[in-house]
XYZ file of C-alpha atoms in Angstrom:
722
model
C 0.000 0.000 0.000
C 1.650 3.184 -1.153
C 1.676 6.377 0.824
C 0.417 8.211 -2.228
C -2.826 6.362 -1.864
C -3.055 7.151 1.809
C -2.228 10.815 1.875
C -0.251 12.875 4.285
C -1.160 13.168 7.947
C 0.173 14.507 11.190
C -0.565 13.865 14.839
C 0.987 14.109 18.251
C 0.764 11.532 20.992
C 0.484 12.382 24.634
C 2.028 9.417 26.376
C 4.344 8.447 29.223
C 7.884 7.433 28.546
C 8.368 4.081 26.839
C 9.048 1.302 29.284
C 6.152 2.072 31.590
C 3.288 -0.404 31.920
C 0.877 1.716 29.835
C 1.523 3.864 26.757
C -1.221 6.067 25.259
C -1.516 8.583 22.471
C -2.981 9.675 19.150
C -2.006 7.909 15.934
C -3.544 7.908 12.480
C -4.926 4.557 11.352
C -5.467 3.682 7.699
C -9.111 2.779 7.033
C -9.721 2.651 3.265
C -9.038 4.519 0.046
C -12.205 6.560 0.417
C -11.446 7.966 3.858
C -7.706 7.428 4.136
C -6.145 7.846 7.566
C -8.393 8.550 10.550
C -7.207 9.866 13.926
C -7.571 7.266 16.683
C -6.650 7.026 20.377
C -4.309 4.056 21.003
C -3.627 2.393 24.372
C -0.774 -0.062 24.912
C -1.230 -2.074 28.111
C -0.455 -5.610 29.317
C 0.894 -6.675 25.938
C -2.268 -5.560 24.088
C -2.583 -2.597 21.697
C -6.174 -1.318 21.606
C -7.673 1.699 19.862
C -10.722 3.918 20.204
C -12.241 6.715 18.185
C -12.003 9.072 21.175
C -10.564 9.009 24.669
C -14.111 9.032 26.027
C -14.797 5.753 24.212
C -12.342 3.946 26.499
C -15.149 3.634 29.022
C -17.470 1.635 26.792
C -16.290 0.748 23.251
C -13.023 -0.737 22.027
C -12.696 -0.631 18.222
C -9.988 -3.292 17.949
C -7.104 -5.037 19.733
C -3.868 -6.738 18.680
C -1.946 -9.139 20.949
C 1.706 -8.106 20.655
C 2.948 -11.533 21.757
C 2.115 -12.855 18.272
C 2.399 -9.586 16.302
C 4.994 -8.622 13.705
C 6.194 -5.000 13.973
C 7.514 -3.299 10.843
C 8.310 0.265 9.763
C 7.629 1.472 6.220
C 9.134 4.953 6.291
C 10.005 7.736 8.700
C 6.562 7.909 10.292
C 4.776 4.642 9.445
C 4.247 1.573 11.635
C 2.767 -1.702 10.371
C 1.446 -4.263 12.870
C 0.472 -7.728 11.633
C -1.070 -10.506 13.679
C -2.756 -13.447 12.000
C -4.992 -12.121 9.234
C -5.141 -8.587 10.617
C -2.897 -5.667 9.687
C -2.854 -2.153 11.145
C -1.209 0.612 9.118
C -0.431 3.427 11.527
C 1.208 6.800 11.157
C 2.769 9.096 13.744
C 3.275 12.832 13.474
C 7.073 12.754 13.438
C 9.910 10.295 13.155
C 10.739 10.856 16.832
C 7.173 10.044 17.855
C 7.181 6.995 15.613
C 10.380 5.749 17.283
C 8.840 6.179 20.732
C 5.915 4.034 19.730
C 8.144 1.398 18.119
C 10.281 1.216 21.261
C 7.221 0.884 23.474
C 5.747 -1.784 21.194
C 8.964 -3.818 21.075
C 9.353 -3.701 24.862
C 5.716 -4.680 25.349
C 6.071 -7.510 22.849
C 9.188 -8.863 24.611
C 7.465 -8.665 27.981
C 4.323 -10.343 26.584
C 6.377 -13.199 25.148
C 8.253 -13.595 28.438
C 5.047 -13.515 30.485
C 3.428 -15.946 28.114
C 6.351 -18.327 28.586
C 6.080 -17.989 32.359
C 2.359 -18.579 32.356
C 2.325 -21.582 30.064
C 5.297 -23.846 30.848
C 5.703 -27.251 29.296
C 4.611 -30.248 31.361
C 8.224 -31.170 32.226
C 9.167 -27.681 33.431
C 5.842 -27.450 35.268
C 6.600 -30.683 37.166
C 10.134 -29.561 37.936
C 8.882 -26.264 39.337
C 6.327 -27.993 41.558
C 8.879 -30.553 42.798
C 11.334 -27.767 43.551
C 8.696 -25.962 45.561
C 7.872 -29.138 47.458
C 11.568 -29.660 48.273
C 11.751 -26.184 49.713
C 8.654 -26.859 51.770
C 10.171 -30.149 53.072
C 13.398 -28.337 53.923
C 11.503 -25.680 55.820
C 9.510 -28.386 57.558
C 12.768 -30.098 58.608
C 13.964 -26.823 60.054
C 10.747 -26.566 62.002
C 11.198 -30.165 63.267
C 14.721 -29.375 64.393
C 13.465 -26.296 66.187
C 10.738 -28.422 67.754
C 13.263 -30.966 68.983
C 15.325 -28.205 70.500
C 12.264 -26.672 72.067
C 11.226 -30.058 73.458
C 14.728 -30.746 74.763
C 15.064 -27.369 76.408
C 11.503 -27.499 77.588
C 12.108 -30.863 79.284
C 15.223 -29.489 80.959
C 13.239 -26.483 82.071
C 10.534 -28.689 83.527
C 13.113 -30.803 85.428
C 14.626 -27.661 86.856
C 11.224 -26.415 87.863
C 10.417 -29.803 89.465
C 13.604 -29.651 91.445
C 12.691 -26.187 92.571
C 9.313 -27.461 93.693
C 11.076 -30.031 95.954
C 12.977 -27.319 97.747
C 11.628 -25.740 100.849
C 10.492 -22.326 99.712
C 7.773 -20.035 100.880
C 4.288 -20.944 99.722
C 4.067 -17.908 97.417
C 7.294 -18.877 95.577
C 6.073 -22.453 95.118
C 2.889 -21.292 93.467
C 4.816 -19.180 90.950
C 7.145 -22.061 90.049
C 4.126 -24.319 89.481
C 2.542 -21.768 87.153
C 5.732 -21.463 85.083
C 5.870 -25.261 84.790
C 2.289 -25.377 83.428
C 3.021 -22.692 80.865
C 6.100 -24.545 79.615
C 3.933 -27.651 79.140
C 1.410 -25.643 77.095
C 4.217 -24.194 74.976
C 5.476 -27.700 74.127
C 1.942 -28.861 73.158
C 1.495 -25.834 70.887
C 4.841 -26.445 69.169
C 3.883 -30.047 68.424
C 0.540 -28.874 66.976
C 2.372 -26.421 64.681
C 4.656 -29.152 63.378
C 1.688 -31.440 62.690
C -0.129 -28.644 60.800
C 2.922 -27.998 58.593
C 3.180 -31.733 57.812
C -0.505 -31.863 56.877
C -0.040 -28.839 54.592
C 2.824 -30.528 52.776
C 0.717 -33.681 52.269
C -2.131 -31.638 50.830
C 0.190 -29.717 48.510
C 1.587 -32.963 47.110
C -1.892 -34.459 46.707
C -3.597 -31.509 44.988
C -0.735 -30.015 42.943
C -1.839 -31.829 39.732
C -5.447 -30.840 40.261
C -4.425 -27.208 40.646
C -2.326 -27.446 37.507
C -5.245 -28.780 35.478
C -7.576 -26.100 36.836
C -5.037 -23.378 36.016
C -4.657 -24.646 32.454
C -8.420 -24.697 32.010
C -8.714 -21.110 33.230
C -6.009 -20.018 30.772
C -7.870 -21.635 27.891
C -11.136 -20.057 29.010
C -9.503 -16.623 29.206
C -8.115 -16.964 25.674
C -11.500 -18.084 24.371
C -13.210 -15.192 26.149
C -10.800 -12.670 24.606
C -11.510 -14.067 21.141
C -15.267 -14.008 21.788
C -15.212 -10.398 22.979
C -13.183 -9.368 19.957
C -15.665 -11.109 17.643
C -18.597 -9.476 19.432
C -16.973 -6.063 18.975
C -16.730 -6.709 15.224
C -20.346 -7.862 15.078
C -21.415 -4.808 17.066
C -19.745 -2.494 14.554
C -21.273 -4.430 11.654
C -24.718 -4.106 13.211
C -24.199 -0.375 13.665
C -23.368 -0.018 9.983
C -26.330 -2.214 9.009
C -28.565 -0.104 11.223
C -27.488 3.065 9.482
C -28.019 1.502 6.063
C -31.456 0.097 6.940
C -33.480 3.074 5.584
C -31.432 2.936 2.397
C -32.328 -0.707 1.866
C -36.006 -0.033 2.489
C -36.108 2.649 -0.189
C -34.124 0.446 -2.579
C -31.513 3.158 -2.921
C -28.055 1.659 -3.438
C -25.119 3.077 -1.557
C -22.453 4.932 -3.425
C -19.838 2.717 -4.977
C -16.871 1.808 -2.835
C -13.324 1.706 -4.140
C -12.415 -1.588 -5.753
C -9.368 -2.043 -3.552
C -10.050 -1.382 0.066
C -8.515 -2.786 3.210
C -11.070 -4.244 5.601
C -11.510 -2.244 8.760
C -13.041 -3.469 12.005
C -14.333 -0.115 13.127
C -17.202 2.203 12.340
C -15.800 4.565 9.742
C -18.152 7.471 10.360
C -15.935 10.467 10.855
C -16.478 12.097 14.212
C -13.904 14.918 14.129
C -15.612 17.868 12.515
C -13.895 21.000 11.273
C -14.310 24.175 13.263
C -16.895 26.514 11.837
C -16.155 30.179 11.542
C -16.645 32.002 14.846
C -17.591 28.778 16.624
C -15.506 26.118 18.402
C -14.554 22.833 16.799
C -16.356 19.860 18.225
C -16.084 16.102 18.637
C -19.032 13.719 18.812
C -19.162 10.555 20.882
C -21.982 8.195 19.904
C -23.975 6.522 22.677
C -25.683 3.176 22.027
C -29.402 3.599 21.500
C -31.825 0.697 21.885
C -34.533 2.196 19.700
C -34.879 1.030 16.128
C -33.072 3.070 13.508
C -35.445 5.409 11.733
C -35.364 8.573 9.690
C -36.599 11.002 12.347
C -38.519 10.924 15.616
C -42.267 10.296 15.794
C -42.902 14.078 15.913
C -42.348 14.078 12.138
C -45.151 11.728 11.094
C -43.490 9.498 8.548
C -45.857 9.645 5.599
C -44.101 9.153 2.302
C -43.776 12.264 0.183
C -44.437 10.144 -2.888
C -47.580 8.274 -1.902
C -49.428 9.621 -4.938
C -48.345 7.947 -8.137
C -47.828 10.154 -11.215
C -50.849 10.261 -13.474
C -48.708 10.423 -16.577
C -45.657 8.531 -17.658
C -42.742 10.924 -17.982
C -39.718 10.330 -20.108
C -36.711 8.481 -18.749
C -34.107 9.295 -21.396
C -33.026 11.911 -23.920
C -30.805 11.588 -27.032
C -27.197 10.765 -26.197
C -24.753 13.644 -26.096
C -22.813 13.890 -29.390
C -19.067 13.446 -29.218
C -18.006 16.866 -30.480
C -14.590 18.242 -29.553
C -13.787 21.934 -29.136
C -10.791 23.768 -27.747
C -12.074 25.630 -24.699
C -8.869 27.609 -24.287
C -9.209 29.134 -27.751
C -12.462 30.725 -26.544
C -11.639 31.462 -22.910
C -8.096 32.859 -23.137
C -9.376 36.345 -24.019
C -12.114 36.285 -21.400
C -10.115 36.047 -18.153
C -11.611 38.304 -15.493
C -14.901 38.875 -17.352
C -18.411 38.025 -16.190
C -19.399 34.594 -17.411
C -22.742 35.938 -18.646
C -20.899 38.292 -21.030
C -18.789 35.588 -22.675
C -20.198 34.324 -25.997
C -20.230 30.553 -25.555
C -21.181 27.922 -28.144
C -23.662 25.253 -27.058
C -20.790 22.737 -26.999
C -20.156 23.767 -23.400
C -23.823 23.816 -22.406
C -26.294 21.231 -21.256
C -29.798 21.289 -22.773
C -31.388 23.010 -19.766
C -31.717 26.662 -18.856
C -30.637 28.240 -15.578
C -34.319 28.461 -14.633
C -34.635 24.695 -14.980
C -31.462 24.162 -12.952
C -32.953 26.355 -10.245
C -36.101 24.226 -10.289
C -33.964 21.124 -9.722
C -33.667 22.270 -6.098
C -37.082 20.627 -5.667
C -35.848 17.116 -6.469
C -36.073 16.187 -2.780
C -39.270 18.134 -2.053
C -40.436 15.262 0.170
C -38.003 16.524 2.817
C -40.114 19.687 3.070
C -43.323 17.639 3.065
C -41.962 15.719 6.038
C -40.709 18.887 7.733
C -44.182 20.408 7.472
C -45.487 17.549 9.631
C -42.879 18.042 12.372
C -44.070 19.136 15.802
C -40.508 19.994 16.867
C -39.017 23.075 15.211
C -35.503 21.744 15.909
C -36.209 18.504 14.054
C -37.825 20.574 11.322
C -34.601 22.579 11.110
C -32.640 19.339 10.559
C -34.820 18.453 7.573
C -34.598 21.981 6.156
C -30.803 21.763 6.444
C -30.808 18.413 4.639
C -32.962 19.967 1.896
C -30.502 22.855 1.502
C -27.647 20.365 1.082
C -29.594 18.088 -1.281
C -29.815 20.815 -3.916
C -26.097 20.325 -4.629
C -26.263 16.557 -5.117
C -27.023 16.852 -8.839
C -23.954 19.035 -9.474
C -21.235 16.482 -8.710
C -20.929 15.424 -12.374
C -22.716 18.373 -13.967
C -19.809 20.504 -15.184
C -21.599 21.779 -18.303
C -23.044 25.290 -18.330
C -26.830 25.794 -18.438
C -28.299 28.197 -20.990
C -28.463 31.812 -19.859
C -32.203 32.621 -19.791
C -33.463 35.394 -22.010
C -35.038 38.379 -20.274
C -38.671 37.493 -19.610
C -38.103 33.769 -20.072
C -40.142 31.603 -17.674
C -40.282 28.014 -16.573
C -43.102 26.248 -14.822
C -43.106 22.847 -13.127
C -46.634 21.783 -12.331
C -46.598 18.699 -10.114
C -49.787 19.540 -8.244
C -51.564 16.261 -8.965
C -48.463 14.135 -8.435
C -46.614 15.731 -5.526
C -48.802 18.620 -4.433
C -46.674 21.594 -5.561
C -46.393 24.156 -8.355
C -43.192 25.998 -9.257
C -42.645 29.099 -11.401
C -39.379 30.822 -12.386
C -38.900 34.028 -14.361
C -35.761 35.807 -15.576
C -36.326 39.268 -14.088
C -32.986 40.851 -15.055
C -30.369 40.187 -17.712
C -27.382 42.267 -16.546
C -26.774 41.208 -13.890
C -28.616 37.947 -14.584
C -31.277 37.402 -11.908
C -34.076 34.868 -11.620
C -37.088 34.871 -9.305
C -38.578 31.578 -8.134
C -41.815 30.782 -6.306
C -43.127 27.390 -5.153
C -46.329 26.667 -3.264
C -47.221 23.224 -1.932
C -50.553 21.861 -0.800
C -48.580 19.893 1.785
C -47.952 22.869 3.991
C -45.051 25.012 2.718
C -44.082 27.864 0.407
C -40.594 28.559 -0.950
C -39.391 31.658 -2.781
C -36.038 33.073 -3.808
C -34.311 35.583 -6.030
C -30.907 34.429 -7.218
C -28.336 36.604 -8.965
C -25.373 34.736 -10.385
C -21.978 36.358 -10.038
C -19.267 34.414 -11.834
C -15.632 34.957 -12.685
C -13.256 33.036 -14.880
C -9.830 32.931 -13.213
C -7.837 31.056 -15.827
C -7.579 27.704 -14.013
C -11.003 27.623 -12.420
C -14.428 29.193 -12.648
C -16.142 30.593 -9.558
C -19.938 30.762 -9.452
C -21.327 32.797 -6.566
C -25.129 32.767 -6.154
C -26.309 35.951 -4.460
C -29.663 36.301 -2.755
C -31.678 34.698 0.005
C -33.878 31.605 -0.065
C -37.089 31.825 1.969
C -39.134 28.883 3.212
C -42.306 29.215 5.279
C -44.445 26.465 6.790
C -48.145 27.241 6.803
C -49.258 25.619 10.066
C -46.477 26.818 12.381
C -45.480 30.026 10.631
C -41.823 29.034 10.904
C -39.914 31.189 8.410
C -36.445 29.946 7.375
C -33.883 31.976 5.431
C -30.510 30.885 4.045
C -28.084 31.569 1.188
C -26.168 29.318 -1.170
C -22.425 28.553 -1.105
C -19.842 29.131 -3.838
C -19.480 26.580 -6.632
C -16.084 26.173 -8.301
C -15.354 24.393 -11.570
C -11.715 23.239 -11.669
C -9.333 22.218 -14.461
C -10.817 24.608 -17.011
C -7.640 24.532 -19.128
C -5.959 21.173 -18.508
C -7.344 17.944 -17.087
C -10.806 16.623 -16.354
C -13.379 19.138 -15.209
C -14.646 18.686 -11.667
C -16.857 20.763 -9.429
C -16.633 21.576 -5.741
C -18.856 23.380 -3.237
C -17.341 25.347 -0.376
C -18.343 27.886 2.225
C -20.762 28.275 5.104
C -24.545 28.332 5.223
C -26.457 29.839 8.129
C -30.105 28.832 8.273
C -32.216 31.005 10.579
C -35.763 30.347 11.756
C -36.893 33.951 12.165
C -39.913 32.977 14.242
C -38.058 30.977 16.911
C -34.534 32.425 16.334
C -33.164 28.874 16.102
C -30.152 28.459 13.811
C -28.204 25.875 11.873
C -24.567 26.425 10.920
C -23.477 24.297 7.961
C -19.903 24.081 6.707
C -19.049 22.791 3.215
C -15.397 21.776 3.418
C -13.410 22.528 0.244
C -11.657 19.580 -1.313
C -7.955 19.212 -0.594
C -5.652 16.478 -1.825
C -3.775 16.576 1.479
C -6.841 16.536 3.714
C -7.793 13.495 5.792
C -11.460 14.464 5.546
C -14.023 12.702 3.419
C -14.394 14.491 0.052
C -17.414 16.813 -0.250
C -17.868 16.771 3.517
C -20.642 18.780 5.183
C -20.983 19.255 8.939
C -23.384 21.308 10.988
C -24.829 22.196 14.371
C -28.490 22.951 15.103
C -28.909 25.302 18.059
C -31.833 26.933 19.867
C -32.354 30.658 20.327
C -29.991 30.661 23.300
C -27.155 29.102 21.313
C -27.382 25.680 22.963
C -26.630 22.887 20.469
C -29.253 20.138 20.092
C -28.288 18.237 16.922
C -25.115 17.431 15.021
C -25.414 17.116 11.243
C -22.882 15.265 9.106
C -22.558 13.805 5.657
C -21.557 14.754 2.120
C -23.356 16.988 -0.340
C -23.267 14.310 -3.061
C -24.586 11.334 -1.066
C -26.436 11.692 2.237
C -26.947 13.674 5.443
C -27.482 12.350 8.963
C -28.500 13.946 12.248
C -27.534 12.921 15.771
C -29.308 14.234 18.859
C -26.969 15.692 21.483
C -27.524 14.341 24.988
C -24.493 15.883 26.688
C -21.759 18.384 25.903
C -18.486 19.249 27.603
C -15.417 21.325 26.936
C -12.492 19.305 25.647
C -8.825 19.975 25.011
C -7.382 22.318 22.432
C -7.331 21.309 18.790
C -4.485 21.461 16.324
C -5.088 25.202 15.781
C -5.196 25.986 19.485
C -8.987 26.304 19.623
C -10.818 24.617 22.456
C -13.040 21.797 21.258
C -16.503 20.931 22.480
C -17.175 17.223 22.980
C -20.784 16.312 22.137
C -22.150 12.976 23.303
C -24.929 11.981 20.901
C -27.398 9.244 20.185
C -26.881 7.101 17.090
C -27.156 9.158 13.881
C -30.355 8.979 11.871
C -30.612 9.285 8.111
C -32.192 12.533 6.940
C -31.556 12.359 3.220
C -30.044 9.940 0.702
C -29.310 10.743 -2.924
C -31.276 8.870 -5.553
C -29.207 6.784 -7.972
C -28.627 8.233 -11.419
C -30.649 6.752 -14.270
C -29.141 4.124 -16.517
C -26.863 5.580 -19.218
C -26.707 8.905 -17.337
C -23.068 9.408 -18.371
C -24.250 9.806 -21.983
C -27.166 12.055 -21.026
C -25.223 14.915 -19.376
C -25.417 13.069 -16.013
C -29.039 14.196 -15.655
C -31.032 12.925 -12.700
C -34.462 11.358 -13.136
C -36.074 14.754 -12.506
C -33.687 16.617 -14.825
C -34.577 14.258 -17.685
C -38.195 15.429 -17.454
C -37.579 19.162 -17.095
C -37.307 19.910 -20.827
C -39.936 17.385 -21.857
C -42.475 19.133 -24.129
C -45.687 20.079 -22.329
C -48.917 21.503 -23.611
C -50.561 24.677 -22.312
C -47.382 26.198 -20.844
C -46.638 29.908 -21.176
C -45.261 31.170 -24.505
C -42.036 32.223 -22.766
C -41.413 28.789 -21.193
C -37.869 27.368 -21.520
C -39.272 24.224 -23.133
C -40.126 26.333 -26.183
C -36.646 27.807 -26.563
C -35.478 26.615 -30.007
C -31.682 26.573 -29.547
C -32.017 24.510 -26.378
C -34.397 22.069 -28.073
C -32.042 21.658 -31.056
C -29.138 20.957 -28.735
C -31.108 18.295 -26.866
C -31.844 16.626 -30.201
C -28.110 16.560 -31.008
C -28.297 19.184 -33.779
C -25.573 21.359 -32.325
C -24.616 23.351 -35.446
C -28.216 24.451 -35.888
C -28.435 25.144 -32.160
C -25.411 27.475 -32.332
C -26.949 29.405 -35.217
C -30.272 29.678 -33.405
C -28.531 30.767 -30.205
C -26.817 33.633 -32.026
C -30.172 34.685 -33.540
C -31.896 34.763 -30.157
C -29.072 36.704 -28.504
C -29.039 39.272 -31.325
C -32.811 39.596 -31.040
C -32.469 40.242 -27.307
C -29.753 42.843 -27.896
C -31.979 44.620 -30.446
C -34.820 44.791 -27.892
C -32.436 46.169 -25.288
C -31.171 48.853 -27.706
C -34.754 49.852 -28.430
C -35.495 50.198 -24.712
C -32.361 52.273 -24.216
C -33.457 54.559 -27.084
C -36.936 54.897 -25.562
C -35.398 55.752 -22.178
C -33.184 58.371 -23.833
C -36.134 59.931 -25.645
C -38.166 60.037 -22.449
C -35.309 61.734 -20.663
C -35.005 64.341 -23.404
C -38.742 65.014 -23.247
C -38.795 65.119 -19.446
C -41.040 62.087 -19.177
C -40.653 59.198 -16.731
C -39.654 55.897 -18.272
C -40.695 52.827 -16.345
C -38.295 50.437 -18.033
C -38.661 46.699 -18.212
C -40.996 45.110 -15.688
C -41.245 41.332 -15.163
C -44.608 39.813 -15.963
C -45.254 37.588 -12.940
C -42.989 39.048 -10.205
C -42.645 42.495 -8.674
C -40.207 44.058 -6.239
C -41.137 44.260 -2.585
C -39.234 44.914 0.607
C -38.877 41.755 2.681
C -40.108 42.251 6.246
C -37.692 39.648 7.610
C -34.380 40.474 5.924
C -35.089 44.094 5.001
C -33.913 43.404 1.441
C -35.799 44.365 -1.712
C -36.592 41.229 -3.721
C -38.721 40.112 -6.609
C -41.671 38.118 -5.260
C -44.550 36.412 -7.035
C -47.497 38.737 -7.611
C -49.872 36.056 -8.873
C -51.780 35.524 -12.069
C -49.721 32.888 -13.877
C -51.720 29.797 -12.957
C -54.987 31.665 -13.577
C -53.724 32.619 -17.053
C -52.813 28.991 -17.671
C -56.285 27.919 -16.618
C -57.782 30.405 -19.107
C -55.066 29.652 -21.683
C -54.681 33.399 -22.138
C -51.040 34.211 -22.898
C -51.694 37.454 -24.752
C -49.602 39.391 -22.230
C -46.443 37.325 -22.930
C -43.642 39.043 -24.903
C -42.218 37.478 -28.067
C -38.747 36.462 -26.953
C -38.167 33.354 -29.070
């Protein structure tokens, strides 16, 4: 296993000097190619090397143990340690070569001591018999010494008694005679006691000889039982971790959603690989979570969010599941982009070769792919649990972007897009391009299942030569009808890398703050930028849900391209300082629960612009839509059909038509100014500007009328933009 595959790590161990009975400290343990090295707390004691995810876990959960008596210790490079025992191998890494050497020394000493102790505890039958016979000889020798002492005591005692008897025969006062008689009686008692002691010692020796073999057999049995118990406990620990993983995957299996593919080559790990060390968020302390075993069955959320499927109504019409395959046309991007460095992306003339056959309005509508999260949130009694689902929804909107590096069509001014899923999923969505420079789109969604969402998004983008930054500006509003909870958040920055050389890939980075303006509860989400040298999971997202007083109640974790989980906090405490000197908060949580899981891509998605199942239906022709709907845009339709040359010609025609309209408006504004008249300028058809009472910002909000016009099929007010 090469270090290139594992990445670069650093750690420091806090441990006593090698040679003591116990050695503890942090090391990085290799898990798999997806997650690389993970920081673990290792404890070396009594010839066993055990590890835990945190120091707090030492009280209840050991993640794995290696017996050093049978282990092979090897060093790969300056900081690596490899431990092998039977079929198990630990690849470990220390922060420095000095720290690595300390661990190696401690491990070697512990191994030598374990081997020595093992030899002492389990002697061969011959050495065992010799040891017992030697012990018995010593006991016999000591017993002989006692017999000799007894003989001497008896001899001197008899002499003492004769002397006392002679004294009794002398004529002495009565008082003196009584004292001599008492001394004589005590000497007799002393001799009897000495004889009893000798007899007891002899009986002990007889018993030791008789039962020595029985004791030996019992001791051997206990050793075997101890070894078997150690193996059983180790196996139970593995099964416990497997059950934890199966528990977390249970909702995925129920919904028939396959997990993301694992690397083909991956070393088996006997621990739960969920990462528990979260990055520090801006202006808030870093934190560590410690999971507590929970006896309740794994489920998506608590009973306060009544679990009624968001897709219980089957679609009344069969929607398409594929589009024509993307043609294999090649074009030199650098020949177009080299003169555009530093310009707004919306001002760069781009051929359709770099587009996907969807407009920006349709991409904005894709945020609703996981609308069932909002349906479920609307049924929540707890605003904190509702916040968790809203946070998962905000993250889910990025899941479709992981492979979608192509550019959507810039909407024409006045272009609209509707998505009417009222009969199928209970909601209606309308987007309109309300400004062209800067490009801005207004979006409004209303659901019969208890929520309304609206937003105005302005796209600021810059081409930097090696990468393209896309910065959505504007707030997203979400209000639940029954509770009145009003949530507001903003999107993070998207970055497209390898514009010039290499394979294009996209990343999301930044922070999202979601605020419930009714309860003042907040959620801080952090999208960690990808780094080749990072130990973190790629596309990692972490978050904390807090009440109005700032007290944390839930930890959120996952990735923006796969899934999000929540874990309820049951206890928090201040921990030690992190690597950057910031004090960490240790959160003890219940087992994480799945909030959201990405749907698998349709078959042949790689040849269909990596569109999701929803994206494949967005440009499907529909009857009775508005005359400005993106489905009717001819250049986009030609591109979807694979007629790219015609699409490029049509795109140039539409853009020139839009420029001509803009020049006419500018001329009208100039004439009005010369004549002293007011000129209203362009006004969107379905949205108007209003000051938001929550944020204080002026935004375009839906003024109504579109769905009524659709019902009447009266589109006479629509401009001719195509």
